[in-house]
MMTF fields as JSON, N, C-alpha, C and O atoms, coordinates in Angstrom:
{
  "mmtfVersion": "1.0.0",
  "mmtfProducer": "UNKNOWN",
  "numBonds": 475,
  "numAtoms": 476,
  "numGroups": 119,
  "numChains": 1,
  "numModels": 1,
  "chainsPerModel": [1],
  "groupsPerChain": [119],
  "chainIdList": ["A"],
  "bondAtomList": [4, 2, 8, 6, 12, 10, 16, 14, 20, 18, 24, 22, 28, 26, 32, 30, 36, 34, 40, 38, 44, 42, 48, 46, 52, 50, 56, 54, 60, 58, 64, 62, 68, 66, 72, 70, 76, 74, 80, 78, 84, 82, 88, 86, 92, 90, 96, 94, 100, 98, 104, 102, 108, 106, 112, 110, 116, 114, 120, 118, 124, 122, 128, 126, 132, 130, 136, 134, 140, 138, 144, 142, 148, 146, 152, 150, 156, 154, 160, 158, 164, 162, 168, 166, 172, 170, 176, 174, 180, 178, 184, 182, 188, 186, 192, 190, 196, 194, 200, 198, 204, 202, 208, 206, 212, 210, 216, 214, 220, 218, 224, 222, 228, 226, 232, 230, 236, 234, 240, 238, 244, 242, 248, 246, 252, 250, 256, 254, 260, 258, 264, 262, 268, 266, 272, 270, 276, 274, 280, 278, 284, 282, 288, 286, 292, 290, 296, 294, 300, 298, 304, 302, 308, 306, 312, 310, 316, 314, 320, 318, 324, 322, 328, 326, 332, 330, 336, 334, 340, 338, 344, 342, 348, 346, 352, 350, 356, 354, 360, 358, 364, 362, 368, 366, 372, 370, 376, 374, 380, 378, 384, 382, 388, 386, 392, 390, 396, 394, 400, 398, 404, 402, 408, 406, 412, 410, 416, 414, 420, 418, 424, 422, 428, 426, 432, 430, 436, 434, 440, 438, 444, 442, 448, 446, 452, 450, 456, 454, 460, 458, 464, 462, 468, 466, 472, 470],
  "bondOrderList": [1, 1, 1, 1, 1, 1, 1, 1, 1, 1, 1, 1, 1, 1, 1, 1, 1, 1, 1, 1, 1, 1, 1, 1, 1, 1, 1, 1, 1, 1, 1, 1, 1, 1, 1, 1, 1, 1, 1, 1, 1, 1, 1, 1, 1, 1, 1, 1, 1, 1, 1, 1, 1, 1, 1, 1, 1, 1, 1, 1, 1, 1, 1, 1, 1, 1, 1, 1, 1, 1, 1, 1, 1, 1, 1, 1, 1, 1, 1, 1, 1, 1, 1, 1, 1, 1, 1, 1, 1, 1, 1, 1, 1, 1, 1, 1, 1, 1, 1, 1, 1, 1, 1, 1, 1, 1, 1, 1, 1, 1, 1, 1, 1, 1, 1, 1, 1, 1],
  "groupList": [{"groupName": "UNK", "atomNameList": ["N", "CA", "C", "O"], "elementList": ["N", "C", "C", "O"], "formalChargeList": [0, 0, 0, 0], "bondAtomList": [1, 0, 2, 1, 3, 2], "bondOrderList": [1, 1, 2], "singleLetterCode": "X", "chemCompType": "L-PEPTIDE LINKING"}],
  "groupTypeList": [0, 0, 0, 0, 0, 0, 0, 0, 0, 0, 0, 0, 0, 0, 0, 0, 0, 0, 0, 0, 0, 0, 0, 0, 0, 0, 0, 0, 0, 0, 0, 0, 0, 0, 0, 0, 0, 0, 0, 0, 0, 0, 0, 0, 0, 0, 0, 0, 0, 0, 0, 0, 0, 0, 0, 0, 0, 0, 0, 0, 0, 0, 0, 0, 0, 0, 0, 0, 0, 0, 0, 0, 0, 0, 0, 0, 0, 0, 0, 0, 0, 0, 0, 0, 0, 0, 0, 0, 0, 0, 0, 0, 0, 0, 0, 0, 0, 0, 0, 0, 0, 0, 0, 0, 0, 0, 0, 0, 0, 0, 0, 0, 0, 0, 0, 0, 0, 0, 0],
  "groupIdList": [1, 2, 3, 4, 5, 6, 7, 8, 9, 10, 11, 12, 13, 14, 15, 16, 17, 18, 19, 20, 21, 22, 23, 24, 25, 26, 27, 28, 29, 30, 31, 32, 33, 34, 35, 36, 37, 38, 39, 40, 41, 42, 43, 44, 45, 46, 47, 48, 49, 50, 51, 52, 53, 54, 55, 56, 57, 58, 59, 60, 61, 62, 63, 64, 65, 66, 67, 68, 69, 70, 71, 72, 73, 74, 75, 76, 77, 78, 79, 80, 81, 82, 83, 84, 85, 86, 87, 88, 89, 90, 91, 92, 93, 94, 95, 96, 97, 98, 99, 100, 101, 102, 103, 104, 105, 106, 107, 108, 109, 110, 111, 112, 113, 114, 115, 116, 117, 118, 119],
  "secStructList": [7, 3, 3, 7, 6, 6, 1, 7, 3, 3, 3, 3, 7, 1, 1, 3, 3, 3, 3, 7, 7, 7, 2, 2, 2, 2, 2, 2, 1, 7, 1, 7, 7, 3, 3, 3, 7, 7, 7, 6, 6, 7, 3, 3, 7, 6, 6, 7, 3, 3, 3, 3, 3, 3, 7, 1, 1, 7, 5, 7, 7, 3, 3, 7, 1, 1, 7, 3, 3, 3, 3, 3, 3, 7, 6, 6, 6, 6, 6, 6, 6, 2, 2, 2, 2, 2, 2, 6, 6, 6, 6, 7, 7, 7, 3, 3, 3, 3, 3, 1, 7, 6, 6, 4, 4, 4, 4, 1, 5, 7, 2, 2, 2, 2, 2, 2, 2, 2, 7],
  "xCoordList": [-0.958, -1.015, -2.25, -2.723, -2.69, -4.05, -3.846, -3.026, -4.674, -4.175, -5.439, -6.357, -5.834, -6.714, -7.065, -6.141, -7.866, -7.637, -7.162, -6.914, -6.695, -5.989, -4.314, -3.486, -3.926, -2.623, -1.849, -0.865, -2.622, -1.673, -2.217, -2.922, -1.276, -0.903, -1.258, -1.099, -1.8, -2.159, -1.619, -1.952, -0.7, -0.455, -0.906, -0.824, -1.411, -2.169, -0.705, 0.138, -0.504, 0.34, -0.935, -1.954, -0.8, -1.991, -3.262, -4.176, -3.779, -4.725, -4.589, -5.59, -3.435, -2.478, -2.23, -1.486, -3.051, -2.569, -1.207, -0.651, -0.571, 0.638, 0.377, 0.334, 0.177, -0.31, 1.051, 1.696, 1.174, 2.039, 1.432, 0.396, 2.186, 1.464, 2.735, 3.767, 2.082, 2.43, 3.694, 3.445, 4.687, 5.823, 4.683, 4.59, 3.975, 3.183, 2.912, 3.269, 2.384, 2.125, 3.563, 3.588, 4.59, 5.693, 6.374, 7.294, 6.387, 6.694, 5.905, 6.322, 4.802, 3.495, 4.373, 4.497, 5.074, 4.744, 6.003, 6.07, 7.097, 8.409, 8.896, 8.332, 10.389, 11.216, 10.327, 10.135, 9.839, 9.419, 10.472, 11.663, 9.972, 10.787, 10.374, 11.114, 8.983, 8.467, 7.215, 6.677, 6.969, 5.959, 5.776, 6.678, 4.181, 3.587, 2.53, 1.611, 2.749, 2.447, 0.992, 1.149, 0.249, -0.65, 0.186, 1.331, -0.386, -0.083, -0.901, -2.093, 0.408, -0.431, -1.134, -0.68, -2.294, -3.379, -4.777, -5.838, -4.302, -5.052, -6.534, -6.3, -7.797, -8.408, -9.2, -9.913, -9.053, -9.199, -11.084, -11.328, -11.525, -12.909, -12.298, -11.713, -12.711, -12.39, -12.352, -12.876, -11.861, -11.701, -11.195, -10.999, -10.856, -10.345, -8.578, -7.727, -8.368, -6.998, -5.99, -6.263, -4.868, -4.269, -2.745, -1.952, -2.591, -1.073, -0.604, -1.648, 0.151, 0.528, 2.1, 2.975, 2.475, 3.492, 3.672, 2.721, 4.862, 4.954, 6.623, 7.635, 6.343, 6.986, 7.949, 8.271, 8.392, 9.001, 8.318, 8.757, 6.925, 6.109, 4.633, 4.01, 4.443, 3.212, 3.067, 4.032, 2.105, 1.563, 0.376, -0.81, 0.785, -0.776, -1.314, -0.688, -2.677, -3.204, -3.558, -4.4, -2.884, -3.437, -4.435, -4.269, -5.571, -6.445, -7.001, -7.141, -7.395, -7.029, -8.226, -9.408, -7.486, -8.423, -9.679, -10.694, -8.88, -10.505, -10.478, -9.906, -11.283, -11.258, -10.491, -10.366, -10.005, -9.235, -8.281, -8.464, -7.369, -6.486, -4.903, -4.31, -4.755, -3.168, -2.559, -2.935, -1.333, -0.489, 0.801, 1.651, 1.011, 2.565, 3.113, 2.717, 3.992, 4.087, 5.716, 6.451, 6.009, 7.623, 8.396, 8.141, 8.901, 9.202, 10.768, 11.382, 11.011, 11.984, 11.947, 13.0, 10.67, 10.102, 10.378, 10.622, 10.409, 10.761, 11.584, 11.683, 12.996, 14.501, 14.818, 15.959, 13.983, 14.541, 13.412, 13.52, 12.317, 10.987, 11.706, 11.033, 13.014, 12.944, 12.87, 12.939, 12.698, 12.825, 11.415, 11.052, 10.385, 9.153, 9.353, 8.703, 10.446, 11.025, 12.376, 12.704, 12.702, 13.262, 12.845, 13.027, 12.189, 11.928, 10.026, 9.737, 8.941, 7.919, 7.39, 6.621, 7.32, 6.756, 7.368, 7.015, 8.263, 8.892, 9.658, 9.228, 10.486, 10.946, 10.373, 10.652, 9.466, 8.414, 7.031, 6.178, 6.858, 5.729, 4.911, 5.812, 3.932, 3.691, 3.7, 4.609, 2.512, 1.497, 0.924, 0.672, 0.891, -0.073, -1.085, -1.014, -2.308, -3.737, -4.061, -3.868, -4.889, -5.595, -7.16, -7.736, -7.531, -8.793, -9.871, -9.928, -11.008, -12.427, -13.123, -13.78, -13.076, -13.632, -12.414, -12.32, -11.829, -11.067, -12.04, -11.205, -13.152, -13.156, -13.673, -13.992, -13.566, -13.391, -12.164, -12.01, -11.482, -10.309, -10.571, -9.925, -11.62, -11.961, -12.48, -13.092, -12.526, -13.261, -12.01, -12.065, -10.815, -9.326, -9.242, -9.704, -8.18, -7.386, -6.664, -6.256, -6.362, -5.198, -4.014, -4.29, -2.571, -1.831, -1.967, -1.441, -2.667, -3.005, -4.19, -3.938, -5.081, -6.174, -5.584, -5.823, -4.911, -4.091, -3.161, -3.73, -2.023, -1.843, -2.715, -2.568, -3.683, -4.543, -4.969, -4.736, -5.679, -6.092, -4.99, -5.219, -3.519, -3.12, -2.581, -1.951, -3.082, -2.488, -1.2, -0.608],
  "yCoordList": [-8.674, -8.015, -8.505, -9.642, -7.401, -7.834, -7.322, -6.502, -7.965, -8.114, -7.732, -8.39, -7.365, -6.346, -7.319, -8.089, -7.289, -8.31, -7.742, -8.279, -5.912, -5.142, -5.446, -4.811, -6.192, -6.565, -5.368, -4.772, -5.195, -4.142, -5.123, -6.042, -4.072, -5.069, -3.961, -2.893, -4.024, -3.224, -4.044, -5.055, -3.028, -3.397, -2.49, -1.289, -2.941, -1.735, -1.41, -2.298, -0.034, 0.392, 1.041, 1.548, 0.981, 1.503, 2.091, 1.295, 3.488, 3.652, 3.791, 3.813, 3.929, 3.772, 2.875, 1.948, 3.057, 1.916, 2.092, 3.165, 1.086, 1.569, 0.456, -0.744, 1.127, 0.536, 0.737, 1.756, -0.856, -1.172, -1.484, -0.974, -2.325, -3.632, -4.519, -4.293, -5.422, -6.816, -7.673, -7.409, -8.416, -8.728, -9.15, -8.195, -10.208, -10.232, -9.118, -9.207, -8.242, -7.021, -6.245, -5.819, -6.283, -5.938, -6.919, -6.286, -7.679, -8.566, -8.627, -9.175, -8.065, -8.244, -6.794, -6.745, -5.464, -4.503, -3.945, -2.945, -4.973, -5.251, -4.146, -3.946, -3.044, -2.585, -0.984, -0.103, -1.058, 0.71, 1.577, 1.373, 2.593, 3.926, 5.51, 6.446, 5.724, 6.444, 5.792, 4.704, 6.591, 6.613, 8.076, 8.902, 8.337, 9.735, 9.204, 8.486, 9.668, 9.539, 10.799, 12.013, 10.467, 11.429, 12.655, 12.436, 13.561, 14.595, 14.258, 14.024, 14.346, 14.342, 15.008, 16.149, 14.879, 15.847, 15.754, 16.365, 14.624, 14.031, 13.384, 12.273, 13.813, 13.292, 11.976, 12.325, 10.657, 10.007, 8.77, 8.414, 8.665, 7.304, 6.501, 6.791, 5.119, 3.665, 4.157, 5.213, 3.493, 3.223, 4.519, 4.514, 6.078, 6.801, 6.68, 6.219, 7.302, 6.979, 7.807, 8.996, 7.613, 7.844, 8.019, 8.896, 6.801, 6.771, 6.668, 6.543, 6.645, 6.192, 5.544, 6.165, 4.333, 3.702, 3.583, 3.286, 3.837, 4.017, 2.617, 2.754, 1.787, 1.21, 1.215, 2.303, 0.088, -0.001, -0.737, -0.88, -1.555, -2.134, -1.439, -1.639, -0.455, -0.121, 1.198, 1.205, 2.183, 2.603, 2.259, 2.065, 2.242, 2.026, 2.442, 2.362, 2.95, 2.93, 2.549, 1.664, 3.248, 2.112, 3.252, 4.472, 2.471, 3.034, 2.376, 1.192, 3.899, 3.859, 2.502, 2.418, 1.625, 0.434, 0.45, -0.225, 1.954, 2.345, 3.912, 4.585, 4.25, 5.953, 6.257, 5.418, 7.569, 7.949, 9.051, 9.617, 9.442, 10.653, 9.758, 8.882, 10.623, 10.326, 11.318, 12.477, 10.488, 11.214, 10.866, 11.094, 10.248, 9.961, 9.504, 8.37, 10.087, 9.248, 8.714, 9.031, 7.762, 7.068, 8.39, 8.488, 8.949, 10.402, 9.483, 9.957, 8.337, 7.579, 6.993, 6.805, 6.574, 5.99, 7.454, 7.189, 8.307, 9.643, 9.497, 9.54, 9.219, 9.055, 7.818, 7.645, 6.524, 5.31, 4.252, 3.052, 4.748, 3.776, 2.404, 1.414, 2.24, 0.96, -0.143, -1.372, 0.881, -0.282, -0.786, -1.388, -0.617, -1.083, -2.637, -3.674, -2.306, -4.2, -4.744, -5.928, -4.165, -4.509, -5.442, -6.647, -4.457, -4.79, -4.412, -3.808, -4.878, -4.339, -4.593, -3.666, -5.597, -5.695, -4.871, -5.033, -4.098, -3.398, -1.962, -1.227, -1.498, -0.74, 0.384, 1.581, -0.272, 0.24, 0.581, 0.705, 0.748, 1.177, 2.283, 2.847, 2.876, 3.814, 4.904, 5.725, 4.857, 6.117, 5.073, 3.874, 6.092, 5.753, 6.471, 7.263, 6.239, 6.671, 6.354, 5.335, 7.839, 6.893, 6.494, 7.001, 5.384, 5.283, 5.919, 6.369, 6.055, 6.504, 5.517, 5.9, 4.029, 3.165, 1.836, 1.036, 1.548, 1.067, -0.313, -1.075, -0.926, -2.01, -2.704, -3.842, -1.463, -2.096, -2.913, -3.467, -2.888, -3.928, -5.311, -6.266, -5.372, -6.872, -7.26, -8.313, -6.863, -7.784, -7.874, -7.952, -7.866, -8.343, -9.406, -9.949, -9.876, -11.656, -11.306, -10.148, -12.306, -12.961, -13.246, -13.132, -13.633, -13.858, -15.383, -15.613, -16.199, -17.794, -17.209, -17.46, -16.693, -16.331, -15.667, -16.059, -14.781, -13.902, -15.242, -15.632, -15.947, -16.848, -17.714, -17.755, -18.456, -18.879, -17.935, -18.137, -16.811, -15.761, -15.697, -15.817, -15.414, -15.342, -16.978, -17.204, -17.948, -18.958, -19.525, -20.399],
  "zCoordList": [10.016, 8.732, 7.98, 7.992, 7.309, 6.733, 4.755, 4.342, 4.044, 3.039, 1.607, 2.095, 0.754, 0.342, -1.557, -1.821, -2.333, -3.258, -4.003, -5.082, -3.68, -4.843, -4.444, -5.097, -3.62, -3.383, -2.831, -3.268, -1.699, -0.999, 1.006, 1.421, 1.527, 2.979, 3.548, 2.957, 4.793, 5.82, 7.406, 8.024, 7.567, 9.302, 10.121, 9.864, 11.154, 12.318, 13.146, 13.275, 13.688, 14.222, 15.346, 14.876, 16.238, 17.393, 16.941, 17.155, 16.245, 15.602, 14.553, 13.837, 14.052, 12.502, 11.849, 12.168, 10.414, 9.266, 8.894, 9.124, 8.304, 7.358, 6.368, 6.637, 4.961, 4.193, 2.92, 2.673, 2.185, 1.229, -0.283, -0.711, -0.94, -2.373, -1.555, -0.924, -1.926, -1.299, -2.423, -3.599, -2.282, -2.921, -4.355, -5.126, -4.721, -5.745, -6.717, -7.892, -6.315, -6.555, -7.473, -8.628, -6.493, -6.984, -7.866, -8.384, -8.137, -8.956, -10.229, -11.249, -10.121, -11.656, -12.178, -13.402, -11.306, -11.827, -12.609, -13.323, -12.24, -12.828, -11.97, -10.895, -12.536, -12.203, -11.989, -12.827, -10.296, -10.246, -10.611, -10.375, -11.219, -11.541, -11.107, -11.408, -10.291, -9.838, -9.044, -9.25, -8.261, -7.099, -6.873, -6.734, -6.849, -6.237, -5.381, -5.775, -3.994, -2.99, -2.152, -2.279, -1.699, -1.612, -0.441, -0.047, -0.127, 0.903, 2.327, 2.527, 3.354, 4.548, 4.93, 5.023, 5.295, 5.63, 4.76, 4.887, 3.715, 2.259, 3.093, 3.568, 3.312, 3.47, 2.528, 1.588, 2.795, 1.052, 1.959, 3.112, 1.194, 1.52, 0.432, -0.612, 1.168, 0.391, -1.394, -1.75, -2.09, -3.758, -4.345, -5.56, -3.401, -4.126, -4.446, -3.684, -5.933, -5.854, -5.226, -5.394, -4.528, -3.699, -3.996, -3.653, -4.807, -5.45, -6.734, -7.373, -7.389, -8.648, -8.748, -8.145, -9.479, -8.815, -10.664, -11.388, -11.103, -12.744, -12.554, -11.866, -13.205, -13.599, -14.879, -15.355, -15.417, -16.832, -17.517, -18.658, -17.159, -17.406, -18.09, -19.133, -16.816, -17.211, -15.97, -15.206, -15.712, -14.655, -13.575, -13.841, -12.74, -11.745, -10.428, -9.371, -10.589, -9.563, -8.088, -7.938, -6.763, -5.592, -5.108, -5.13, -4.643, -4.076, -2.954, -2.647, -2.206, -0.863, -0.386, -0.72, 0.42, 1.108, 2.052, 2.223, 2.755, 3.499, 3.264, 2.406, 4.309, 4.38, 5.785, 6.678, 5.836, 6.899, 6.608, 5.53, 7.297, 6.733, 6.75, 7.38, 5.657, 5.312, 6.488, 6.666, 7.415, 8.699, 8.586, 9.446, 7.423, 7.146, 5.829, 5.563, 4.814, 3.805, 4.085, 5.02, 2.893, 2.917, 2.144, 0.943, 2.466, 1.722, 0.812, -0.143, 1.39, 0.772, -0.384, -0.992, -0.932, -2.318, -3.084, -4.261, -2.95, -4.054, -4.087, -5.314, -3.604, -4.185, -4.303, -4.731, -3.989, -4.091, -4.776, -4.526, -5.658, -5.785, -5.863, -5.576, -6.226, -6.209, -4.892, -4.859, -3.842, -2.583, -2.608, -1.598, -3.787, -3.992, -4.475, -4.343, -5.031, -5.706, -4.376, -4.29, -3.896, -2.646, -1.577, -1.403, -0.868, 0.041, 0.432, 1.465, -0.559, -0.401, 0.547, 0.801, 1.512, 2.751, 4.36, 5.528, 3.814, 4.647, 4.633, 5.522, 3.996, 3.857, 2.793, 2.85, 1.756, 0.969, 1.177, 0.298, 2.65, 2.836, 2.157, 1.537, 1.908, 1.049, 1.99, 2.106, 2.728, 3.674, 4.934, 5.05, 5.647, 7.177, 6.804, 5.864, 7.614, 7.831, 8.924, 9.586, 9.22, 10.565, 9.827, 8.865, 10.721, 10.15, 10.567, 11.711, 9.568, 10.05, 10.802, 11.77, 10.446, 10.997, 11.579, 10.649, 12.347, 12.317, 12.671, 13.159, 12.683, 12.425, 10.763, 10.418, 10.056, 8.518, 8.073, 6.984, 8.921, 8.422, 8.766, 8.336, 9.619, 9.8, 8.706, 8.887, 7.541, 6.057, 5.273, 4.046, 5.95, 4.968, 5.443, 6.446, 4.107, 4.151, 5.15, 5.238, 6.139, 6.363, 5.584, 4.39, 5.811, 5.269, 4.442, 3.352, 5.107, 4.716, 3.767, 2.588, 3.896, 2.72, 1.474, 0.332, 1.735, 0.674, -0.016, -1.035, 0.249, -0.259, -1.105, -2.326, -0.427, -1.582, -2.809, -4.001, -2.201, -3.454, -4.86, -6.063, -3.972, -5.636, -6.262, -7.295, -5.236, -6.059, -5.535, -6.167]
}
């Protein structure tokens, strides 16, 4: 698992990302109450936004980590955003992508780097 300084997680599934926000992440953003998720077929390049995750806190932006096409979303975060405070490293996945470059993920943290980062 690879890890992004906007606090989202990327696991490679064969040429497939599946990309999350990381328990931190979910924890800054308090109790989710909505998630909008992009459309498969969403062609997105690195820093465009992709999602919107609306809390009781605040709303926010995830944007996309690399470029590639959206080939799968969690169609489960629309009836349940809260498995974003659940279970975010797993069951809260957002979207898959495949990538355009799949060795741009070699410039992510590690799980031991990501730890230090937030402290």
């Amino acid at each position: 698992m690879k890890f992004t300084e906007d606090h989202e997680w990327l696991k490679t599934e064969g040429d497939v990302v599946i990309v999350g926000i990381t328990e931190h992440a979910s924890e800054q953003l308090g109790d989710v109450v909505f998630v909008e998720l992009p459309d498969v077929g969403d062609t997105v390049e690195k820093g465009d936004e992709i999602c919107v995750i609306e809390s009781v806190k605040a709303a926010s932006d995830i944007l996309a980590p690399l470029g590639g096409e959206i080939v799968a979303i969690n169609e489960d975060l629309a009836d349940n955003p809260g498995l974003v405070n659940e279970d975010p490293l797993g069951k809260a996945w957002f979207f898959k992508m495949k990538l355009t470059d799949a060795s741009a993920l070699d410039g992510f943290m590690d799980e031991a780097a990501y730890k230090d980062f937030i402290g």
